[in-house]
mmCIF file of C-alpha atoms in Angstrom:
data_model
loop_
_atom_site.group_PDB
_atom_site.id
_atom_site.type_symbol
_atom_site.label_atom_id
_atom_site.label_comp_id
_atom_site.label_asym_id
_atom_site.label_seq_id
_atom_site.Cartn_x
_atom_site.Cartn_y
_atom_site.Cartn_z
ATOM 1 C CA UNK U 91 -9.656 -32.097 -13.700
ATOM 2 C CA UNK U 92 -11.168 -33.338 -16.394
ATOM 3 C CA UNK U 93 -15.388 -33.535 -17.762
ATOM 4 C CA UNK U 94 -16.485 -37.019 -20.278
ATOM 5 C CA UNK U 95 -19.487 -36.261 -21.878
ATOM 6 C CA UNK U 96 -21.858 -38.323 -22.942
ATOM 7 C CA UNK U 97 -20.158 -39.019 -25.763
ATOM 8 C CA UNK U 98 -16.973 -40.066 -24.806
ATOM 9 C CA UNK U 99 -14.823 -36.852 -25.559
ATOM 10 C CA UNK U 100 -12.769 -35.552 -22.854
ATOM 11 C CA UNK U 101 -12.614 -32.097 -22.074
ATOM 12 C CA UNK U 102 -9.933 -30.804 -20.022
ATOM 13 C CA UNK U 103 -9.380 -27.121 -18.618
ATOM 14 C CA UNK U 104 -5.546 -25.466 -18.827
ATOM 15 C CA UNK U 105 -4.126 -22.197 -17.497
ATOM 16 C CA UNK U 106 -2.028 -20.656 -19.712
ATOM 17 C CA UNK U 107 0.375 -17.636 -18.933
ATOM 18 C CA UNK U 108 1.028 -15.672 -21.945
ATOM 19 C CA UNK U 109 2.753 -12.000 -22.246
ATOM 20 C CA UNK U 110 2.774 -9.664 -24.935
ATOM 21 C CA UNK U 111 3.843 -5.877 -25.652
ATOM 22 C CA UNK U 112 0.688 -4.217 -26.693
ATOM 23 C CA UNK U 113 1.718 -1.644 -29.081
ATOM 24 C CA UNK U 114 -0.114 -3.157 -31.717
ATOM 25 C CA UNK U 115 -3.598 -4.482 -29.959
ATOM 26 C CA UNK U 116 -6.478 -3.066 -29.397
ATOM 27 C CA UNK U 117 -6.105 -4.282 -25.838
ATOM 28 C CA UNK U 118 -5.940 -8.245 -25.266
ATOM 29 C CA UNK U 119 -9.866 -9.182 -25.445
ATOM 30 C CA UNK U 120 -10.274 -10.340 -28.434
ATOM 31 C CA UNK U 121 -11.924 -8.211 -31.132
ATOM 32 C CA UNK U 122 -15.028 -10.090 -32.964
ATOM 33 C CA UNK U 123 -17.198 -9.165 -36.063
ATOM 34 C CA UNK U 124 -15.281 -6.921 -39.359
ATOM 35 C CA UNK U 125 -13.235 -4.135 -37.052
ATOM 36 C CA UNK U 126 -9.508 -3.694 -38.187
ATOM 37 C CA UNK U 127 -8.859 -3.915 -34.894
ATOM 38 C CA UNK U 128 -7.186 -7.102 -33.655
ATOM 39 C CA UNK U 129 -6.510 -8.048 -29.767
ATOM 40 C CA UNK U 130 -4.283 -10.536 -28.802
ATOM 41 C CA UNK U 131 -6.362 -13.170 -27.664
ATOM 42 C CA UNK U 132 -7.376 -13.171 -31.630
ATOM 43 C CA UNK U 133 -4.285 -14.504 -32.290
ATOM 44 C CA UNK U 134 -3.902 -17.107 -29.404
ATOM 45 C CA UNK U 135 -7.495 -18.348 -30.221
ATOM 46 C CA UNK U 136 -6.048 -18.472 -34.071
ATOM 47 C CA UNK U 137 -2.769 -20.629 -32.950
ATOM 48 C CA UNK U 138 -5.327 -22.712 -30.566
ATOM 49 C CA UNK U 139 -7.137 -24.279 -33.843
ATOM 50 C CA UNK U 140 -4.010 -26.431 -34.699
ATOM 51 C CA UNK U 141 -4.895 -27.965 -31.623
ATOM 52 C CA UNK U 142 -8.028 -29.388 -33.133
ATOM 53 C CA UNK U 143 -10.584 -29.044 -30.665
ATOM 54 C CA UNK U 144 -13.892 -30.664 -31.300
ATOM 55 C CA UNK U 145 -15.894 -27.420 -30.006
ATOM 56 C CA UNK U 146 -13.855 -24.043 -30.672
ATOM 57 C CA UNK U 147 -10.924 -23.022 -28.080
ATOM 58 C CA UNK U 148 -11.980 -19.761 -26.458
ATOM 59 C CA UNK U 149 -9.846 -17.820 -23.796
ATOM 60 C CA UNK U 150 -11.184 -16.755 -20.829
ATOM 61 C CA UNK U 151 -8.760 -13.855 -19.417
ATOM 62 C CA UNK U 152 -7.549 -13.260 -16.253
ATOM 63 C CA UNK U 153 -7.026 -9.519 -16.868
ATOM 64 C CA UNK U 154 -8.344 -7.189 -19.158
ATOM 65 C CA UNK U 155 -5.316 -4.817 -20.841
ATOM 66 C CA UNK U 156 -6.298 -1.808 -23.004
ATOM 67 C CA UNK U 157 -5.119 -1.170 -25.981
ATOM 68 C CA UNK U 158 -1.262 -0.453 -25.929
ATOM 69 C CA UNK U 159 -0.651 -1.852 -22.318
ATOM 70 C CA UNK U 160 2.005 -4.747 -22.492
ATOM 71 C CA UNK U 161 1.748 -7.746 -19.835
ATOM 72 C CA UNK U 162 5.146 -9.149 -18.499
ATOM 73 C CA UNK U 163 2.728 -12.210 -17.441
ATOM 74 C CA UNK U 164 -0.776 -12.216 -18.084
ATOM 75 C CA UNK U 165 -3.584 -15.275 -17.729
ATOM 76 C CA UNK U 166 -6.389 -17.332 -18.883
ATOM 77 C CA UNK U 167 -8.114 -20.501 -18.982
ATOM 78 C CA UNK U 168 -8.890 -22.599 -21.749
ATOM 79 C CA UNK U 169 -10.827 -25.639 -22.548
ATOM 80 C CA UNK U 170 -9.635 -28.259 -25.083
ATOM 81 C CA UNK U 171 -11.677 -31.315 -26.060
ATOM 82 C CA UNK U 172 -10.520 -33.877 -28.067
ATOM 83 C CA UNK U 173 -11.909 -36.519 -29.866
ATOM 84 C CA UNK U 174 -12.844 -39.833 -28.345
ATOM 85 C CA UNK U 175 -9.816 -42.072 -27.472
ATOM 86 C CA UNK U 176 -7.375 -39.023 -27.399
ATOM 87 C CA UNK U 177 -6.144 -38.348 -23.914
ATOM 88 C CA UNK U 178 -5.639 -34.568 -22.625
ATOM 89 C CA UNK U 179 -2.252 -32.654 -23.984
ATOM 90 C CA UNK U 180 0.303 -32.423 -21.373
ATOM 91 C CA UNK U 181 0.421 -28.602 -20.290
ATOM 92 C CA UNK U 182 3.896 -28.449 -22.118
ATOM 93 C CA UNK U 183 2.858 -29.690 -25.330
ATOM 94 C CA UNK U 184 -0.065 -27.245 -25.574
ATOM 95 C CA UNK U 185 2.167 -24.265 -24.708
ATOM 96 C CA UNK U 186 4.594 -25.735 -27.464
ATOM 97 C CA UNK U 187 1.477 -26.084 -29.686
ATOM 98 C CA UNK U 188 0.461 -22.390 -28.984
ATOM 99 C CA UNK U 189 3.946 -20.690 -29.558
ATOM 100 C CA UNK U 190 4.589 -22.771 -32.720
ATOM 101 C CA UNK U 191 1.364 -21.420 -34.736
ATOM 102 C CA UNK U 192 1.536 -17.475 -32.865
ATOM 103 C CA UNK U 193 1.623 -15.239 -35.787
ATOM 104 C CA UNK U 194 2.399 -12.393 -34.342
ATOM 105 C CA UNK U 195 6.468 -11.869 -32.929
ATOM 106 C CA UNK U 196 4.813 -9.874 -29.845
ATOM 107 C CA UNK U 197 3.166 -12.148 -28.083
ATOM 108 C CA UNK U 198 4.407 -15.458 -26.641
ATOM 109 C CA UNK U 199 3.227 -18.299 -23.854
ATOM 110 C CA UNK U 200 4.981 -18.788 -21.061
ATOM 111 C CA UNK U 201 4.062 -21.932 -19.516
ATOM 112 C CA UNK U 202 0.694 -23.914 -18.905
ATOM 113 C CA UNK U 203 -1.423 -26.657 -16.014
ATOM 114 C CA UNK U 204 -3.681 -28.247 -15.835
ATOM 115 C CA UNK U 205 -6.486 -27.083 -13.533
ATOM 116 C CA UNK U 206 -9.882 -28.604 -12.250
ATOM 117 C CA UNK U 207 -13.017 -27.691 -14.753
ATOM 118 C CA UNK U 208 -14.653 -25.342 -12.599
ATOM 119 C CA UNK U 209 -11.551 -23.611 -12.413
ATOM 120 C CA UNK U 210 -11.868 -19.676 -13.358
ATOM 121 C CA UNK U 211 -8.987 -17.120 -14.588
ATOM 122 C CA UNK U 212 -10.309 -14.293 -13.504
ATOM 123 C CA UNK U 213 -12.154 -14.934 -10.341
ATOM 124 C CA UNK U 214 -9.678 -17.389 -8.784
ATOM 125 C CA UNK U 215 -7.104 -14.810 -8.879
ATOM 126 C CA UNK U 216 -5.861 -13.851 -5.488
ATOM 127 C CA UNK U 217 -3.605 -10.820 -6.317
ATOM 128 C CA UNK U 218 -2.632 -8.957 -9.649
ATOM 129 C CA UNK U 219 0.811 -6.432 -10.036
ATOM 130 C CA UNK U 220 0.629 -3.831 -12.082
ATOM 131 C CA UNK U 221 4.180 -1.907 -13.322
ATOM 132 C CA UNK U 222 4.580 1.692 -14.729
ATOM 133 C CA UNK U 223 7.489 2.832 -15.742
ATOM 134 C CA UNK U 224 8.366 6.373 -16.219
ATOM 135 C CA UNK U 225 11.429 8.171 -17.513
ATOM 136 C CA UNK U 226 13.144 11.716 -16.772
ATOM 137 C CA UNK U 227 15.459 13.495 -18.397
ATOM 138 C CA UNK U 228 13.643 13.827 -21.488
ATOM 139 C CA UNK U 229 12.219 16.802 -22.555
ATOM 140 C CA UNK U 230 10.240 15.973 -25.536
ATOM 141 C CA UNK U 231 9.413 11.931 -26.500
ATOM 142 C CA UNK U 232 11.103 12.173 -29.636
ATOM 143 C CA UNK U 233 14.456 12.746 -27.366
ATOM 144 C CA UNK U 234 13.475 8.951 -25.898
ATOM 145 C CA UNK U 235 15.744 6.208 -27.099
ATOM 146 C CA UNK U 236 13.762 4.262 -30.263
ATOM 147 C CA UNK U 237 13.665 1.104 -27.928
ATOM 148 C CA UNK U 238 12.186 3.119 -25.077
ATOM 149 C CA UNK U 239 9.471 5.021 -26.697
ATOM 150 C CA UNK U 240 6.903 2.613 -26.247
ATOM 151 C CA UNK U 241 7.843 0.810 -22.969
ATOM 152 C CA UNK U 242 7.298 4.339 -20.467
ATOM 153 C CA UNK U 243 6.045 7.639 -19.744
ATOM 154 C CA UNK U 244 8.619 10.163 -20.845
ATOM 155 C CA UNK U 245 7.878 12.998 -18.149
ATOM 156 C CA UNK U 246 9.293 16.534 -19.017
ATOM 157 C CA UNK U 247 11.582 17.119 -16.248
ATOM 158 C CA UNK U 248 14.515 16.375 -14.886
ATOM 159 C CA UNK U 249 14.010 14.782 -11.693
ATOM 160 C CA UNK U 250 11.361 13.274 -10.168
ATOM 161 C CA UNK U 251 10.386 14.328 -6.158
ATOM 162 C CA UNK U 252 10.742 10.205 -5.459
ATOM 163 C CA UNK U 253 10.213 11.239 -1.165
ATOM 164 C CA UNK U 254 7.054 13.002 -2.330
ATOM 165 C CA UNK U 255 5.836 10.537 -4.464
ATOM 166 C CA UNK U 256 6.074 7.747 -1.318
ATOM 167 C CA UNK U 257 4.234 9.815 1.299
ATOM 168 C CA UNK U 258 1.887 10.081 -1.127
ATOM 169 C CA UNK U 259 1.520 6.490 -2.382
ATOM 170 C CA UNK U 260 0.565 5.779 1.315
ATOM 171 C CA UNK U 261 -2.914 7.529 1.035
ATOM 172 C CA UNK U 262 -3.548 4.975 -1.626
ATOM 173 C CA UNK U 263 -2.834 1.632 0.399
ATOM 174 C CA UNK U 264 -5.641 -0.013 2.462
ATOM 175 C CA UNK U 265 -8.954 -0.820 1.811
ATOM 176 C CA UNK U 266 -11.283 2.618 0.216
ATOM 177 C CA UNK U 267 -13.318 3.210 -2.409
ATOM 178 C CA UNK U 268 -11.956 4.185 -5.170
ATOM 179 C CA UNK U 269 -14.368 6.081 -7.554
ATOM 180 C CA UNK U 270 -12.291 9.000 -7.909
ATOM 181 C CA UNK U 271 -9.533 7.019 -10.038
ATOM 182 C CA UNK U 272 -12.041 4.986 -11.917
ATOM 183 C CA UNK U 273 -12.678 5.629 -15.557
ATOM 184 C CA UNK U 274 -16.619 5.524 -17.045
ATOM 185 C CA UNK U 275 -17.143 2.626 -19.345
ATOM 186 C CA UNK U 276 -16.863 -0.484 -17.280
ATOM 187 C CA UNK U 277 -19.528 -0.433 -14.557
ATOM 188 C CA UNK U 278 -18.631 -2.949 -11.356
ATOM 189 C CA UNK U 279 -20.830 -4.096 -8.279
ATOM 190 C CA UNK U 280 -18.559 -1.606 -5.966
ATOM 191 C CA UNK U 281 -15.959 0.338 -5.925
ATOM 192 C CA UNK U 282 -14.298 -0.603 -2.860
ATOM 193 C CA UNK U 283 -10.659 -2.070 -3.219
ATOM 194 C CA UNK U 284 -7.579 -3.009 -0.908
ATOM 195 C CA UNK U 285 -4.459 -1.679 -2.839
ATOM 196 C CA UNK U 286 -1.989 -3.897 -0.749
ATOM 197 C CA UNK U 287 1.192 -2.500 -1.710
ATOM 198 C CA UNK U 288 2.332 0.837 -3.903
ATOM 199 C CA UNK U 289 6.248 1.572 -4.062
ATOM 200 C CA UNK U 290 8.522 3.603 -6.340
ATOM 201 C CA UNK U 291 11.755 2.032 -7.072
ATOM 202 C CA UNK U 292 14.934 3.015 -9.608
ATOM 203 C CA UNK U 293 14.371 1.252 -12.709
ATOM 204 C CA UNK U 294 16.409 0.435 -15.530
ATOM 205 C CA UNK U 295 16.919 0.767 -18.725
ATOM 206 C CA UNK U 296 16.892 -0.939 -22.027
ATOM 207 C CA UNK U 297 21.099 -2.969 -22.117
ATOM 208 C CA UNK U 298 20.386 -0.953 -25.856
ATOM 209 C CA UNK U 299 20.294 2.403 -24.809
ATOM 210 C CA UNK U 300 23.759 4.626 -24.866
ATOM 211 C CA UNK U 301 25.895 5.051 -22.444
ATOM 212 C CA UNK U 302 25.685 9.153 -23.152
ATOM 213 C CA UNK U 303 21.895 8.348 -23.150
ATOM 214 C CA UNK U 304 21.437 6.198 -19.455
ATOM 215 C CA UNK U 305 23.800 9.337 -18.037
ATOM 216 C CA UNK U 306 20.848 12.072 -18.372
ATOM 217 C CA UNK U 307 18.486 9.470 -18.665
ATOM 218 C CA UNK U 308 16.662 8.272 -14.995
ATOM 219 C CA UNK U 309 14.030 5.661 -15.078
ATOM 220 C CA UNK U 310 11.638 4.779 -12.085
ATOM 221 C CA UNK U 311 9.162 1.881 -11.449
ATOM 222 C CA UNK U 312 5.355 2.203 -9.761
ATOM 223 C CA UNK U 313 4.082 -0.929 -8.504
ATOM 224 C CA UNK U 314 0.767 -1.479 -7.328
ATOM 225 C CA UNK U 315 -0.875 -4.441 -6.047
ATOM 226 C CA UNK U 316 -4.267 -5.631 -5.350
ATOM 227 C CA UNK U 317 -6.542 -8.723 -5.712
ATOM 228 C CA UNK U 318 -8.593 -6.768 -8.693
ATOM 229 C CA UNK U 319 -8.635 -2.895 -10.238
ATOM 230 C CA UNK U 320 -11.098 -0.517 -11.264
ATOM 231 C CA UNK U 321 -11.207 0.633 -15.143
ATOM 232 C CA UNK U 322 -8.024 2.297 -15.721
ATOM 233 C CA UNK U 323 -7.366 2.533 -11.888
ATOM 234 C CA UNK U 324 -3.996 2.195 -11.705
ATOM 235 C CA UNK U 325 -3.062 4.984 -14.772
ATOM 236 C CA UNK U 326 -5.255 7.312 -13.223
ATOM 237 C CA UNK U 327 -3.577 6.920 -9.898
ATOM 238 C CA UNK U 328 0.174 6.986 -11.671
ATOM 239 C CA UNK U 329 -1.123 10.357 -13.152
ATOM 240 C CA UNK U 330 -2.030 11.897 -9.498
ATOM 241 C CA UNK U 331 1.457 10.389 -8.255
ATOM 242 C CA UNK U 332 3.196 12.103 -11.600
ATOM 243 C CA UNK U 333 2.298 15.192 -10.771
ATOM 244 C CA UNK U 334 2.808 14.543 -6.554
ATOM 245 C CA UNK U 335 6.160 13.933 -8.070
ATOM 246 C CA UNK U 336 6.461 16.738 -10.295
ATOM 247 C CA UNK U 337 5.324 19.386 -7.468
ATOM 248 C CA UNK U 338 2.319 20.259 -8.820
ATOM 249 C CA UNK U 339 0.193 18.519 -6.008
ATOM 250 C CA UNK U 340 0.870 17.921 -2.600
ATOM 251 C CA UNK U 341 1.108 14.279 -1.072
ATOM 252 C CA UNK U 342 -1.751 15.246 1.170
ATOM 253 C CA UNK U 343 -3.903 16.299 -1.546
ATOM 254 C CA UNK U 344 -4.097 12.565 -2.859
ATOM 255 C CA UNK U 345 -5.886 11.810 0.526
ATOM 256 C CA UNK U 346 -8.200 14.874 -0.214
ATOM 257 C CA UNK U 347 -8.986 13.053 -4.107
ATOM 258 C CA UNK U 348 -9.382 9.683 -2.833
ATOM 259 C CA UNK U 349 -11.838 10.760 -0.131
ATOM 260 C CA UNK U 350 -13.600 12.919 -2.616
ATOM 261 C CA UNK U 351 -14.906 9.716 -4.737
ATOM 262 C CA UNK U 352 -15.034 12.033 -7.915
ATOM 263 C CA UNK U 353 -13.751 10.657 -10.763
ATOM 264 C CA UNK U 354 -14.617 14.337 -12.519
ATOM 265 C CA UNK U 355 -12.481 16.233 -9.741
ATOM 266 C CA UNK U 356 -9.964 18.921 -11.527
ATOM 267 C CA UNK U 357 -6.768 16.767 -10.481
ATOM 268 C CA UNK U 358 -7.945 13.372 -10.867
ATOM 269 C CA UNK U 359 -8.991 13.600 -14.841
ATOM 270 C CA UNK U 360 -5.996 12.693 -16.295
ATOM 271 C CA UNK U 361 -5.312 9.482 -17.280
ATOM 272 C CA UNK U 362 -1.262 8.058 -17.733
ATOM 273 C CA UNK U 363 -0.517 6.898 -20.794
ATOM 274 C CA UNK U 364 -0.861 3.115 -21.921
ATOM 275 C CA UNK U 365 2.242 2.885 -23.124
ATOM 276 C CA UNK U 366 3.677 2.966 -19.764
ATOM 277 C CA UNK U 367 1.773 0.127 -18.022
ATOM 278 C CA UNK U 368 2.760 -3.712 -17.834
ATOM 279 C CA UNK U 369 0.655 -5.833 -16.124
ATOM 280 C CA UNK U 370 3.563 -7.834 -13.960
ATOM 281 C CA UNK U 371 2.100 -10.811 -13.030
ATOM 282 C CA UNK U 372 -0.866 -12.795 -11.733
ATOM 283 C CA UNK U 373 -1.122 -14.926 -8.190
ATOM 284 C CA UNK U 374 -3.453 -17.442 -7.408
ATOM 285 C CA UNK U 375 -3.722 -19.400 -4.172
ATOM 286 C CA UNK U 376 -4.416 -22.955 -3.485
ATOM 287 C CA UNK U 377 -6.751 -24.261 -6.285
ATOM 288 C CA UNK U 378 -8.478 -27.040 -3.850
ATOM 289 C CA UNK U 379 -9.019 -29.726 -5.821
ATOM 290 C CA UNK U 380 -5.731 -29.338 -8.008
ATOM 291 C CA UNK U 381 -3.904 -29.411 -4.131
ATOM 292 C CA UNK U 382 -1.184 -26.892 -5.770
ATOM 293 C CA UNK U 383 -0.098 -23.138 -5.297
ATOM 294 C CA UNK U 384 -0.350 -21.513 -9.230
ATOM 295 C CA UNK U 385 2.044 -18.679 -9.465
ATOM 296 C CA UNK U 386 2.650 -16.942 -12.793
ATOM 297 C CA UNK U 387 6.519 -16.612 -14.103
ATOM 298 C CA UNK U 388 7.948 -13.344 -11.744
ATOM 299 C CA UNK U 389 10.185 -10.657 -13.090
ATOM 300 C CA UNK U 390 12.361 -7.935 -11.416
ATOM 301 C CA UNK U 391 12.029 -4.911 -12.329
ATOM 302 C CA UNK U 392 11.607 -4.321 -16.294
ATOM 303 C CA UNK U 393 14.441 -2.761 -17.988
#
């Protein structure tokens, strides 16, 4: 799990599982060259200097979050080589390391392993859970409790058509392609994905929101899972599903969009906002050489 170059220094590869609430990033790449912008790997690659790598730390992610998406559990691999004589950091002392020298309150690693050198976040990833959370009740967002406001989609109604919203979220699961629920801007090979599971569920609120509040207050959780996502994918479906459940589509008319493979179509356009979205967690499968099961930390349902 480990390379010795020529040299003598070791270099050893870590997974790290790290989660953040992306209000204030420009997404979680980081953000390079004289932009105000800042994502939040700039931060992790900042606190991953005290480790004192001979060749600079960088993070390979799992999962690419835009900006103002929060990740309950996101992922990444690093590399850390240090100087000759100095054996690898144990996993927990270079999450300790990491968390220690974070300067930023929203962001925080949740554990770390070890994993074999040819080891890759993103393409070793066997499944990825996505969470939106939406909210009814509310009328207008400034009606949203202060320590909801950036954690869902306040929708103006009352109720949400939950029934609806399931027949609906069955078009979606199997394997299609999926071009009419894929933004422009990140071009892939294909299209083609297996959304293995899309449910609705009650959610819950923040413990800090009223009692008077969490009466007319209602708060419901999408989940979607698959092994990977198109460009904003899963907002763009939560948009089609919003309005399934707000009765102004059909649940048949999401198999007529998905069939259609427009991403221009007049229903499929609107995109859900960021605010909303939490990537849950990411699963990978046995690692081979590492003869282990990596699972990221799991959550129930966000409140």
């Amino acid at each position: 799990m480990s390379s010795a170059p020529a040299s003598g220094l070791v270099r050893a590869r870590y997974l790290v599982y790290f989660q953040y609430v992306g209000t204030d990033f420009n997404g979680v790449a980081a953000v390079r060259g004289p932009q105000r912008a800042v994502g939040v790997l700039n931060y992790l690659e900042e606190a991953a200097e005290r480790l004192n790598s001979v060749e600079p730390v960088r993070f390979t992610i799992s999962s690419r979050t835009d900006a103002g998406v929060h990740a309950l559990s996101n992922a990444a691999h690093l590399d850390v080589q240090r100087r000759s004589g100095r054996p690898p950091f144990p996993p927990e002392v270079l999450a300790e390391v990491l968390n220690r020298h974070l300067r930023h309150p929203a962001i925080r690693v949740l554990r770390a392993f070890r994993v074999p050198s040819d080891f890759h976040a993103r393409h070793a990833a066997t499944s990825r859970i996505y969470l939106y959370r939406l909210a009814t009740g509310c009328h207008r967002r400034d009606e949203l409790p202060v320590f909801e406001r950036n954690l869902c989609w306040a929708l103006p109604a009352d109720c949400l058509d939950v029934v609806a919203v399931q027949e609906a979220a069955q078009h979606l699961l199997g394997t299609h392609d999926f071009s009419a629920f894929q933004s422009t801007g990140s071009p892939v090979p294909s299209p083609v994905r297996t959304m293995r599971r899309v449910s609705v569920s009650p959610g819950q609120a923040s413990p800090l929101v009223t009692p008077e509040e969490s009466r007319k207050l209602r708060f419901w959780n999408l989940e979607f899972e698959s092994q990977s996502f198109l460009y904003r994918q899963v907002r763009r479906m939560t948009a089609v599903l919003v309005a399934v459940g707000l009765g102004a589509l059909a649940p048949a008319q999401v198999k007529t969009i998905l069939e259609s493979q427009d991403p221009l179509g007049k229903h499929q356009t609107r995109v859900a906002p960021a605010h909303g979205l939490f990537l849950k967690s990411v699963l990978y499968g046995n690692l081979g050489a590492a003869s282990c099961t990596l699972q990221g930390p799991q959550f129930g349902s966000h409140g």
